Amino acid sequence: MKSVCVADLGCSSGPNTLLVVSHLLDTINKKCHEHHMTTPEILVFLNDLPGNDFNTLFKNLGSFNDDIRKTKGNDLGSCFVSGMPGTFYGRLFPGGTLHFVHSSYSLHWLSKVPQGIEKSNNGNLYISKSSPASVIEAYLKQFKKDFRVFLKCRSEELVDGGRMVLTFIGRRSSDPTSKECCCLWELLATALKDMVIKGTVQEEKLDSFNFPNYYPSPEEVQSVIQDDGSFMVNQLQTFNVNWDGSDSSENGSSGTDKFRSSYVIAMCIRAVSESLLVGHFGEEIIEELFQRYREIVANYATKEKTEHTNLVISLTKGG
């Protein structure tokens, strides 16, 4: 094989993006050495929505390449990196051109807020115990629709035998309203409700806003893959991660330190949600909102586990 094409979907623009590329290069090089093969040329496509900060990402490529040469020499062969703006809920690449697809912490974001829930999920930002059944059904329906489109597009773009590794936030429970997947957004809704009482936020604004994400169970993910029929599941694992990104112990206890972590947690949620919140509520509420949110998270962390569940799935085209 003279060349290998790799796509990182939902790459964002932070340092972890190029860390993923580095791991991919190491893995390909290791496999080539094990099988006494010449390391192929590698083309890496970095994909995200057009609003992603690709300029910063590409500015970091220079130092990344320098670091690779210092630590690996020329052992990794030639690597070419290109940007591919666009939604992965649609075709991005010509048919049969990709060998490997990676996506981390992106597929739990939906293409849009489920239709018909605008006036049905009052006081919530996502699914909660108070959400009517119609809201829960609408979220699941939208997830299935989007994930089905994702699989169809990737099956057309991957070569036969091509692989995917997907990581996204999900849940172990069969209950979509369980704390493990809903609590972070419920705490943010609490902060907004406090601001409604204060008069800083209009209640109608809160009632009409919902986040376009869904945290699926392993069974829901496998059901869509099976219905699609294009991929074989090699492995599906779940593991817990503390809200602040630190490792969870095997016995399930949380390692979150409220004084150290509440700021980290609030900033992580702010990073992924601010643009949506600003578009609906306005920029003027953001600082107060996340200050309140940080305090609520710190208080919650003294009483409850602060973990979410990751799903990691390995797939091969042609199952």
PDB file of N, CA and C in Angstrom, residues 43-143:
ATOM      1  N   LEU A  43      -2.099  10.522   4.456  1.00  0.00           N
ATOM      2  CA  LEU A  43      -2.862  11.750   4.274  1.00  0.00           C
ATOM      3  C   LEU A  43      -3.919  11.814   5.369  1.00  0.00           C
ATOM      4  N   VAL A  44      -3.847  12.854   6.188  1.00  0.00           N
ATOM      5  CA  VAL A  44      -4.776  13.025   7.298  1.00  0.00           C
ATOM      6  C   VAL A  44      -5.710  14.195   7.001  1.00  0.00           C
ATOM      7  N   PHE A  45      -7.010  13.924   7.004  1.00  0.00           N
ATOM      8  CA  PHE A  45      -8.015  14.962   6.838  1.00  0.00           C
ATOM      9  C   PHE A  45      -8.560  15.348   8.218  1.00  0.00           C
ATOM     10  N   LEU A  46      -8.496  16.621   8.546  1.00  0.00           N
ATOM     11  CA  LEU A  46      -9.048  17.127   9.796  1.00  0.00           C
ATOM     12  C   LEU A  46     -10.377  17.808   9.488  1.00  0.00           C
ATOM     13  N   ASN A  47     -11.446  17.239  10.027  1.00  0.00           N
ATOM     14  CA  ASN A  47     -12.786  17.721   9.707  1.00  0.00           C
ATOM     15  C   ASN A  47     -13.482  18.324  10.914  1.00  0.00           C
ATOM     16  N   ASP A  48     -14.158  19.424  10.687  1.00  0.00           N
ATOM     17  CA  ASP A  48     -15.092  19.996  11.653  1.00  0.00           C
ATOM     18  C   ASP A  48     -15.987  20.960  10.893  1.00  0.00           C
ATOM     19  N   LEU A  49     -16.933  21.557  11.613  1.00  0.00           N
ATOM     20  CA  LEU A  49     -17.836  22.517  10.974  1.00  0.00           C
ATOM     21  C   LEU A  49     -17.052  23.727  10.468  1.00  0.00           C
ATOM     22  N   PRO A  50     -17.577  24.438   9.482  1.00  0.00           N
ATOM     23  CA  PRO A  50     -16.844  25.563   8.900  1.00  0.00           C
ATOM     24  C   PRO A  50     -16.456  26.640   9.908  1.00  0.00           C
ATOM     25  N   GLY A  51     -17.196  26.760  11.004  1.00  0.00           N
ATOM     26  CA  GLY A  51     -16.876  27.762  12.015  1.00  0.00           C
ATOM     27  C   GLY A  51     -15.719  27.378  12.909  1.00  0.00           C
ATOM     28  N   ASN A  52     -15.179  26.177  12.773  1.00  0.00           N
ATOM     29  CA  ASN A  52     -14.045  25.738  13.580  1.00  0.00           C
ATOM     30  C   ASN A  52     -12.818  26.609  13.296  1.00  0.00           C
ATOM     31  N   ASP A  53     -11.958  26.764  14.288  1.00  0.00           N
ATOM     32  CA  ASP A  53     -10.773  27.614  14.146  1.00  0.00           C
ATOM     33  C   ASP A  53      -9.657  26.840  13.438  1.00  0.00           C
ATOM     34  N   PHE A  54      -9.815  26.647  12.145  1.00  0.00           N
ATOM     35  CA  PHE A  54      -8.796  25.934  11.381  1.00  0.00           C
ATOM     36  C   PHE A  54      -7.495  26.727  11.300  1.00  0.00           C
ATOM     37  N   ASN A  55      -7.567  28.056  11.348  1.00  0.00           N
ATOM     38  CA  ASN A  55      -6.350  28.868  11.282  1.00  0.00           C
ATOM     39  C   ASN A  55      -5.397  28.533  12.420  1.00  0.00           C
ATOM     40  N   THR A  56      -5.936  28.464  13.644  1.00  0.00           N
ATOM     41  CA  THR A  56      -5.095  28.108  14.795  1.00  0.00           C
ATOM     42  C   THR A  56      -4.553  26.694  14.639  1.00  0.00           C
ATOM     43  N   LEU A  57      -5.391  25.799  14.171  1.00  0.00           N
ATOM     44  CA  LEU A  57      -4.982  24.411  13.985  1.00  0.00           C
ATOM     45  C   LEU A  57      -3.807  24.314  13.023  1.00  0.00           C
ATOM     46  N   PHE A  58      -3.893  25.011  11.905  1.00  0.00           N
ATOM     47  CA  PHE A  58      -2.835  24.932  10.910  1.00  0.00           C
ATOM     48  C   PHE A  58      -1.562  25.653  11.370  1.00  0.00           C
ATOM     49  N   LYS A  59      -1.725  26.702  12.182  1.00  0.00           N
ATOM     50  CA  LYS A  59      -0.542  27.381  12.737  1.00  0.00           C
ATOM     51  C   LYS A  59       0.247  26.445  13.638  1.00  0.00           C
ATOM     52  N   ASN A  60      -0.458  25.542  14.320  1.00  0.00           N
ATOM     53  CA  ASN A  60       0.214  24.607  15.223  1.00  0.00           C
ATOM     54  C   ASN A  60       0.888  23.455  14.491  1.00  0.00           C
ATOM     55  N   LEU A  61       0.576  23.291  13.199  1.00  0.00           N
ATOM     56  CA  LEU A  61       1.152  22.180  12.454  1.00  0.00           C
ATOM     57  C   LEU A  61       2.664  22.280  12.320  1.00  0.00           C
ATOM     58  N   GLY A  62       3.173  23.515  12.204  1.00  0.00           N
ATOM     59  CA  GLY A  62       4.615  23.698  12.052  1.00  0.00           C
ATOM     60  C   GLY A  62       5.382  23.141  13.234  1.00  0.00           C
ATOM     61  N   SER A  63       4.993  23.548  14.441  1.00  0.00           N
ATOM     62  CA  SER A  63       5.673  23.059  15.639  1.00  0.00           C
ATOM     63  C   SER A  63       5.422  21.564  15.837  1.00  0.00           C
ATOM     64  N   PHE A  64       4.235  21.088  15.437  1.00  0.00           N
ATOM     65  CA  PHE A  64       3.931  19.664  15.531  1.00  0.00           C
ATOM     66  C   PHE A  64       4.879  18.854  14.657  1.00  0.00           C
ATOM     67  N   ASN A  65       5.084  19.292  13.417  1.00  0.00           N
ATOM     68  CA  ASN A  65       5.996  18.588  12.517  1.00  0.00           C
ATOM     69  C   ASN A  65       7.426  18.618  13.037  1.00  0.00           C
ATOM     70  N   ASP A  66       7.822  19.755  13.628  1.00  0.00           N
ATOM     71  CA  ASP A  66       9.170  19.853  14.203  1.00  0.00           C
ATOM     72  C   ASP A  66       9.341  18.856  15.343  1.00  0.00           C
ATOM     73  N   ASP A  67       8.316  18.760  16.203  1.00  0.00           N
ATOM     74  CA  ASP A  67       8.385  17.823  17.330  1.00  0.00           C
ATOM     75  C   ASP A  67       8.460  16.376  16.841  1.00  0.00           C
ATOM     76  N   ILE A  68       7.717  16.074  15.795  1.00  0.00           N
ATOM     77  CA  ILE A  68       7.737  14.718  15.239  1.00  0.00           C
ATOM     78  C   ILE A  68       9.134  14.381  14.722  1.00  0.00           C
ATOM     79  N   ARG A  69       9.744  15.323  14.012  1.00  0.00           N
ATOM     80  CA  ARG A  69      11.080  15.068  13.467  1.00  0.00           C
ATOM     81  C   ARG A  69      12.119  14.897  14.572  1.00  0.00           C
ATOM     82  N   LYS A  70      11.973  15.675  15.663  1.00  0.00           N
ATOM     83  CA  LYS A  70      12.933  15.578  16.767  1.00  0.00           C
ATOM     84  C   LYS A  70      12.817  14.245  17.489  1.00  0.00           C
ATOM     85  N   THR A  71      11.596  13.783  17.692  1.00  0.00           N
ATOM     86  CA  THR A  71      11.385  12.559  18.485  1.00  0.00           C
ATOM     87  C   THR A  71      11.406  11.293  17.653  1.00  0.00           C
ATOM     88  N   LYS A  72      10.987  11.397  16.394  1.00  0.00           N
ATOM     89  CA  LYS A  72      10.872  10.194  15.553  1.00  0.00           C
ATOM     90  C   LYS A  72      11.836  10.175  14.374  1.00  0.00           C
ATOM     91  N   GLY A  73      12.493  11.291  14.124  1.00  0.00           N
ATOM     92  CA  GLY A  73      13.343  11.371  12.952  1.00  0.00           C
ATOM     93  C   GLY A  73      12.499  11.281  11.694  1.00  0.00           C
ATOM     94  N   ASN A  74      12.992  10.583  10.703  1.00  0.00           N
ATOM     95  CA  ASN A  74      12.217  10.389   9.470  1.00  0.00           C
ATOM     96  C   ASN A  74      11.543   9.024   9.443  1.00  0.00           C
ATOM     97  N   ASP A  75      11.476   8.412  10.621  1.00  0.00           N
ATOM     98  CA  ASP A  75      10.981   7.045  10.703  1.00  0.00           C
ATOM     99  C   ASP A  75       9.512   6.913  10.333  1.00  0.00           C
ATOM    100  N   LEU A  76       8.754   7.991  10.491  1.00  0.00           N
ATOM    101  CA  LEU A  76       7.319   7.917  10.248  1.00  0.00           C
ATOM    102  C   LEU A  76       6.952   8.112   8.775  1.00  0.00           C
ATOM    103  N   GLY A  77       7.944   8.391   7.934  1.00  0.00           N
ATOM    104  CA  GLY A  77       7.622   8.597   6.538  1.00  0.00           C
ATOM    105  C   GLY A  77       6.943   9.937   6.309  1.00  0.00           C
ATOM    106  N   SER A  78       6.309  10.081   5.160  1.00  0.00           N
ATOM    107  CA  SER A  78       5.690  11.354   4.787  1.00  0.00           C
ATOM    108  C   SER A  78       4.254  11.420   5.280  1.00  0.00           C
ATOM    109  N   CYS A  79       3.910  12.548   5.882  1.00  0.00           N
ATOM    110  CA  CYS A  79       2.536  12.774   6.355  1.00  0.00           C
ATOM    111  C   CYS A  79       2.048  14.107   5.832  1.00  0.00           C
ATOM    112  N   PHE A  80       0.871  14.105   5.242  1.00  0.00           N
ATOM    113  CA  PHE A  80       0.272  15.310   4.686  1.00  0.00           C
ATOM    114  C   PHE A  80      -1.043  15.560   5.415  1.00  0.00           C
ATOM    115  N   VAL A  81      -1.251  16.792   5.850  1.00  0.00           N
ATOM    116  CA  VAL A  81      -2.436  17.141   6.628  1.00  0.00           C
ATOM    117  C   VAL A  81      -3.257  18.159   5.863  1.00  0.00           C
ATOM    118  N   SER A  82      -4.565  17.918   5.811  1.00  0.00           N
ATOM    119  CA  SER A  82      -5.464  18.812   5.082  1.00  0.00           C
ATOM    120  C   SER A  82      -6.724  19.052   5.899  1.00  0.00           C
ATOM    121  N   GLY A  83      -7.331  20.214   5.745  1.00  0.00           N
ATOM    122  CA  GLY A  83      -8.593  20.527   6.407  1.00  0.00           C
ATOM    123  C   GLY A  83      -9.779  20.165   5.529  1.00  0.00           C
ATOM    124  N   MET A  84     -10.858  19.725   6.148  1.00  0.00           N
ATOM    125  CA  MET A  84     -12.073  19.378   5.418  1.00  0.00           C
ATOM    126  C   MET A  84     -13.277  19.920   6.190  1.00  0.00           C
ATOM    127  N   PRO A  85     -13.643  21.183   5.970  1.00  0.00           N
ATOM    128  CA  PRO A  85     -14.796  21.742   6.674  1.00  0.00           C
ATOM    129  C   PRO A  85     -16.114  21.166   6.167  1.00  0.00           C
ATOM    130  N   GLY A  86     -17.050  20.971   7.080  1.00  0.00           N
ATOM    131  CA  GLY A  86     -18.364  20.463   6.707  1.00  0.00           C
ATOM    132  C   GLY A  86     -18.916  19.550   7.781  1.00  0.00           C
ATOM    133  N   THR A  87     -20.216  19.288   7.720  1.00  0.00           N
ATOM    134  CA  THR A  87     -20.848  18.402   8.683  1.00  0.00           C
ATOM    135  C   THR A  87     -20.623  16.948   8.312  1.00  0.00           C
ATOM    136  N   PHE A  88     -20.327  16.110   9.316  1.00  0.00           N
ATOM    137  CA  PHE A  88     -20.170  14.679   9.029  1.00  0.00           C
ATOM    138  C   PHE A  88     -21.510  13.983   8.909  1.00  0.00           C
ATOM    139  N   TYR A  89     -22.617  14.719   9.061  1.00  0.00           N
ATOM    140  CA  TYR A  89     -23.938  14.164   8.747  1.00  0.00           C
ATOM    141  C   TYR A  89     -24.248  14.411   7.273  1.00  0.00           C
ATOM    142  N   GLY A  90     -23.301  14.034   6.460  1.00  0.00           N
ATOM    143  CA  GLY A  90     -23.377  14.170   5.015  1.00  0.00           C
ATOM    144  C   GLY A  90     -22.060  13.701   4.429  1.00  0.00           C
ATOM    145  N   ARG A  91     -21.987  13.554   3.098  1.00  0.00           N
ATOM    146  CA  ARG A  91     -20.767  13.105   2.447  1.00  0.00           C
ATOM    147  C   ARG A  91     -19.690  14.183   2.529  1.00  0.00           C
ATOM    148  N   LEU A  92     -18.462  13.750   2.781  1.00  0.00           N
ATOM    149  CA  LEU A  92     -17.315  14.651   2.871  1.00  0.00           C
ATOM    150  C   LEU A  92     -16.205  14.286   1.893  1.00  0.00           C
ATOM    151  N   PHE A  93     -16.125  13.001   1.509  1.00  0.00           N
ATOM    152  CA  PHE A  93     -15.001  12.508   0.726  1.00  0.00           C
ATOM    153  C   PHE A  93     -15.499  11.665  -0.453  1.00  0.00           C
ATOM    154  N   PRO A  94     -14.678  11.523  -1.488  1.00  0.00           N
ATOM    155  CA  PRO A  94     -15.053  10.643  -2.610  1.00  0.00           C
ATOM    156  C   PRO A  94     -15.199   9.196  -2.142  1.00  0.00           C
ATOM    157  N   GLY A  95     -15.951   8.438  -2.889  1.00  0.00           N
ATOM    158  CA  GLY A  95     -16.201   7.052  -2.522  1.00  0.00           C
ATOM    159  C   GLY A  95     -14.941   6.200  -2.516  1.00  0.00           C
ATOM    160  N   GLY A  96     -14.815   5.326  -1.515  1.00  0.00           N
ATOM    161  CA  GLY A  96     -13.728   4.369  -1.447  1.00  0.00           C
ATOM    162  C   GLY A  96     -12.349   4.965  -1.313  1.00  0.00           C
ATOM    163  N   THR A  97     -12.222   6.097  -0.601  1.00  0.00           N
ATOM    164  CA  THR A  97     -10.916   6.754  -0.484  1.00  0.00           C
ATOM    165  C   THR A  97     -10.314   6.678   0.921  1.00  0.00           C
ATOM    166  N   LEU A  98     -11.120   6.454   1.945  1.00  0.00           N
ATOM    167  CA  LEU A  98     -10.626   6.455   3.320  1.00  0.00           C
ATOM    168  C   LEU A  98     -10.298   5.035   3.780  1.00  0.00           C
ATOM    169  N   HIS A  99      -9.234   4.939   4.575  1.00  0.00           N
ATOM    170  CA  HIS A  99      -8.868   3.668   5.185  1.00  0.00           C
ATOM    171  C   HIS A  99      -9.230   3.617   6.670  1.00  0.00           C
ATOM    172  N   PHE A 100      -9.253   4.766   7.305  1.00  0.00           N
ATOM    173  CA  PHE A 100      -9.522   4.796   8.749  1.00  0.00           C
ATOM    174  C   PHE A 100     -10.227   6.098   9.102  1.00  0.00           C
ATOM    175  N   VAL A 101     -11.263   5.977   9.927  1.00  0.00           N
ATOM    176  CA  VAL A 101     -12.015   7.141  10.410  1.00  0.00           C
ATOM    177  C   VAL A 101     -11.988   7.144  11.934  1.00  0.00           C
ATOM    178  N   HIS A 102     -11.675   8.294  12.487  1.00  0.00           N
ATOM    179  CA  HIS A 102     -11.664   8.476  13.943  1.00  0.00           C
ATOM    180  C   HIS A 102     -12.586   9.639  14.286  1.00  0.00           C
ATOM    181  N   SER A 103     -13.338   9.489  15.370  1.00  0.00           N
ATOM    182  CA  SER A 103     -14.150  10.599  15.870  1.00  0.00           C
ATOM    183  C   SER A 103     -14.257  10.484  17.380  1.00  0.00           C
ATOM    184  N   SER A 104     -13.963  11.562  18.076  1.00  0.00           N
ATOM    185  CA  SER A 104     -13.983  11.552  19.534  1.00  0.00           C
ATOM    186  C   SER A 104     -14.809  12.717  20.061  1.00  0.00           C
ATOM    187  N   TYR A 105     -15.783  12.395  20.905  1.00  0.00           N
ATOM    188  CA  TYR A 105     -16.611  13.392  21.592  1.00  0.00           C
ATOM    189  C   TYR A 105     -17.360  14.312  20.630  1.00  0.00           C
ATOM    190  N   SER A 106     -17.842  13.736  19.556  1.00  0.00           N
ATOM    191  CA  SER A 106     -18.580  14.535  18.572  1.00  0.00           C
ATOM    192  C   SER A 106     -19.944  13.947  18.234  1.00  0.00           C
ATOM    193  N   LEU A 107     -20.060  12.636  18.195  1.00  0.00           N
ATOM    194  CA  LEU A 107     -21.274  12.014  17.676  1.00  0.00           C
ATOM    195  C   LEU A 107     -22.464  12.090  18.620  1.00  0.00           C
ATOM    196  N   HIS A 108     -22.265  12.510  19.867  1.00  0.00           N
ATOM    197  CA  HIS A 108     -23.436  12.734  20.721  1.00  0.00           C
ATOM    198  C   HIS A 108     -24.097  14.083  20.409  1.00  0.00           C
ATOM    199  N   TRP A 109     -23.451  14.893  19.560  1.00  0.00           N
ATOM    200  CA  TRP A 109     -24.083  16.125  19.083  1.00  0.00           C
ATOM    201  C   TRP A 109     -24.925  15.818  17.848  1.00  0.00           C
ATOM    202  N   LEU A 110     -26.169  16.233  17.897  1.00  0.00           N
ATOM    203  CA  LEU A 110     -27.098  15.976  16.808  1.00  0.00           C
ATOM    204  C   LEU A 110     -26.964  17.036  15.722  1.00  0.00           C
ATOM    205  N   SER A 111     -27.539  16.745  14.572  1.00  0.00           N
ATOM    206  CA  SER A 111     -27.513  17.716  13.475  1.00  0.00           C
ATOM    207  C   SER A 111     -28.411  18.917  13.765  1.00  0.00           C
ATOM    208  N   LYS A 112     -29.403  18.717  14.639  1.00  0.00           N
ATOM    209  CA  LYS A 112     -30.318  19.798  14.993  1.00  0.00           C
ATOM    210  C   LYS A 112     -31.105  19.392  16.234  1.00  0.00           C
ATOM    211  N   VAL A 113     -31.760  20.361  16.852  1.00  0.00           N
ATOM    212  CA  VAL A 113     -32.667  20.065  17.956  1.00  0.00           C
ATOM    213  C   VAL A 113     -33.850  19.282  17.399  1.00  0.00           C
ATOM    214  N   PRO A 114     -34.268  18.208  18.072  1.00  0.00           N
ATOM    215  CA  PRO A 114     -35.420  17.446  17.571  1.00  0.00           C
ATOM    216  C   PRO A 114     -36.646  18.336  17.362  1.00  0.00           C
ATOM    217  N   GLN A 115     -37.337  18.113  16.289  1.00  0.00           N
ATOM    218  CA  GLN A 115     -38.503  18.924  15.965  1.00  0.00           C
ATOM    219  C   GLN A 115     -39.662  18.630  16.919  1.00  0.00           C
ATOM    220  N   GLY A 116     -40.440  19.671  17.199  1.00  0.00           N
ATOM    221  CA  GLY A 116     -41.673  19.507  17.953  1.00  0.00           C
ATOM    222  C   GLY A 116     -41.548  19.538  19.455  1.00  0.00           C
ATOM    223  N   ILE A 117     -40.343  19.860  19.988  1.00  0.00           N
ATOM    224  CA  ILE A 117     -40.197  19.863  21.444  1.00  0.00           C
ATOM    225  C   ILE A 117     -40.070  21.271  22.017  1.00  0.00           C
ATOM    226  N   GLU A 118     -40.184  22.278  21.153  1.00  0.00           N
ATOM    227  CA  GLU A 118     -39.916  23.650  21.570  1.00  0.00           C
ATOM    228  C   GLU A 118     -40.792  24.097  22.737  1.00  0.00           C
ATOM    229  N   LYS A 119     -42.022  23.635  22.798  1.00  0.00           N
ATOM    230  CA  LYS A 119     -42.932  24.072  23.854  1.00  0.00           C
ATOM    231  C   LYS A 119     -43.327  22.926  24.792  1.00  0.00           C
ATOM    232  N   SER A 120     -42.552  21.834  24.730  1.00  0.00           N
ATOM    233  CA  SER A 120     -42.923  20.650  25.498  1.00  0.00           C
ATOM    234  C   SER A 120     -41.972  20.333  26.640  1.00  0.00           C
ATOM    235  N   ASN A 121     -40.809  20.971  26.663  1.00  0.00           N
ATOM    236  CA  ASN A 121     -39.760  20.594  27.609  1.00  0.00           C
ATOM    237  C   ASN A 121     -39.432  21.753  28.540  1.00  0.00           C
ATOM    238  N   ASN A 122     -40.465  22.404  29.047  1.00  0.00           N
ATOM    239  CA  ASN A 122     -40.307  23.635  29.814  1.00  0.00           C
ATOM    240  C   ASN A 122     -39.397  23.457  31.022  1.00  0.00           C
ATOM    241  N   GLY A 123     -38.477  24.419  31.181  1.00  0.00           N
ATOM    242  CA  GLY A 123     -37.579  24.426  32.322  1.00  0.00           C
ATOM    243  C   GLY A 123     -36.384  23.519  32.187  1.00  0.00           C
ATOM    244  N   ASN A 124     -36.285  22.809  31.072  1.00  0.00           N
ATOM    245  CA  ASN A 124     -35.167  21.890  30.843  1.00  0.00           C
ATOM    246  C   ASN A 124     -34.344  22.333  29.642  1.00  0.00           C
ATOM    247  N   LEU A 125     -33.088  21.886  29.628  1.00  0.00           N
ATOM    248  CA  LEU A 125     -32.211  22.151  28.492  1.00  0.00           C
ATOM    249  C   LEU A 125     -31.949  20.886  27.679  1.00  0.00           C
ATOM    250  N   TYR A 126     -32.331  19.758  28.264  1.00  0.00           N
ATOM    251  CA  TYR A 126     -32.112  18.448  27.665  1.00  0.00           C
ATOM    252  C   TYR A 126     -33.160  17.530  28.294  1.00  0.00           C
ATOM    253  N   ILE A 127     -33.050  16.256  28.056  1.00  0.00           N
ATOM    254  CA  ILE A 127     -33.950  15.293  28.685  1.00  0.00           C
ATOM    255  C   ILE A 127     -33.761  15.313  30.199  1.00  0.00           C
ATOM    256  N   SER A 128     -34.857  15.235  30.930  1.00  0.00           N
ATOM    257  CA  SER A 128     -34.800  15.126  32.390  1.00  0.00           C
ATOM    258  C   SER A 128     -35.981  14.289  32.864  1.00  0.00           C
ATOM    259  N   LYS A 129     -36.043  14.052  34.165  1.00  0.00           N
ATOM    260  CA  LYS A 129     -37.144  13.274  34.735  1.00  0.00           C
ATOM    261  C   LYS A 129     -38.493  13.940  34.473  1.00  0.00           C
ATOM    262  N   SER A 130     -38.495  15.253  34.324  1.00  0.00           N
ATOM    263  CA  SER A 130     -39.753  15.972  34.105  1.00  0.00           C
ATOM    264  C   SER A 130     -40.134  16.076  32.631  1.00  0.00           C
ATOM    265  N   SER A 131     -39.276  15.581  31.740  1.00  0.00           N
ATOM    266  CA  SER A 131     -39.573  15.658  30.311  1.00  0.00           C
ATOM    267  C   SER A 131     -40.685  14.674  29.946  1.00  0.00           C
ATOM    268  N   PRO A 132     -41.666  15.096  29.152  1.00  0.00           N
ATOM    269  CA  PRO A 132     -42.708  14.160  28.711  1.00  0.00           C
ATOM    270  C   PRO A 132     -42.135  13.111  27.773  1.00  0.00           C
ATOM    271  N   ALA A 133     -42.845  12.010  27.629  1.00  0.00           N
ATOM    272  CA  ALA A 133     -42.382  10.904  26.785  1.00  0.00           C
ATOM    273  C   ALA A 133     -42.144  11.342  25.345  1.00  0.00           C
ATOM    274  N   SER A 134     -42.926  12.308  24.879  1.00  0.00           N
ATOM    275  CA  SER A 134     -42.777  12.759  23.494  1.00  0.00           C
ATOM    276  C   SER A 134     -41.410  13.400  23.254  1.00  0.00           C
ATOM    277  N   VAL A 135     -40.877  14.082  24.267  1.00  0.00           N
ATOM    278  CA  VAL A 135     -39.560  14.710  24.141  1.00  0.00           C
ATOM    279  C   VAL A 135     -38.477  13.646  24.073  1.00  0.00           C
ATOM    280  N   ILE A 136     -38.564  12.656  24.949  1.00  0.00           N
ATOM    281  CA  ILE A 136     -37.581  11.571  24.964  1.00  0.00           C
ATOM    282  C   ILE A 136     -37.598  10.820  23.637  1.00  0.00           C
ATOM    283  N   GLU A 137     -38.783  10.550  23.132  1.00  0.00           N
ATOM    284  CA  GLU A 137     -38.920   9.844  21.855  1.00  0.00           C
ATOM    285  C   GLU A 137     -38.349  10.665  20.701  1.00  0.00           C
ATOM    286  N   ALA A 138     -38.557  11.992  20.752  1.00  0.00           N
ATOM    287  CA  ALA A 138     -38.057  12.856  19.687  1.00  0.00           C
ATOM    288  C   ALA A 138     -36.533  12.879  19.669  1.00  0.00           C
ATOM    289  N   TYR A 139     -35.913  12.911  20.854  1.00  0.00           N
ATOM    290  CA  TYR A 139     -34.452  12.885  20.924  1.00  0.00           C
ATOM    291  C   TYR A 139     -33.898  11.576  20.370  1.00  0.00           C
ATOM    292  N   LEU A 140     -34.484  10.455  20.761  1.00  0.00           N
ATOM    293  CA  LEU A 140     -34.003   9.162  20.276  1.00  0.00           C
ATOM    294  C   LEU A 140     -34.188   9.045  18.767  1.00  0.00           C
ATOM    295  N   LYS A 141     -35.320   9.506  18.273  1.00  0.00           N
ATOM    296  CA  LYS A 141     -35.587   9.457  16.835  1.00  0.00           C
ATOM    297  C   LYS A 141     -34.554  10.266  16.058  1.00  0.00           C
ATOM    298  N   GLN A 142     -34.213  11.456  16.572  1.00  0.00           N
ATOM    299  CA  GLN A 142     -33.234  12.301  15.883  1.00  0.00           C
ATOM    300  C   GLN A 142     -31.848  11.658  15.918  1.00  0.00           C
ATOM    301  N   PHE A 143     -31.479  11.059  17.068  1.00  0.00           N
ATOM    302  CA  PHE A 143     -30.185  10.385  17.149  1.00  0.00           C
ATOM    303  C   PHE A 143     -30.104   9.245  16.138  1.00  0.00           C
TER     304      PHE A 143
END
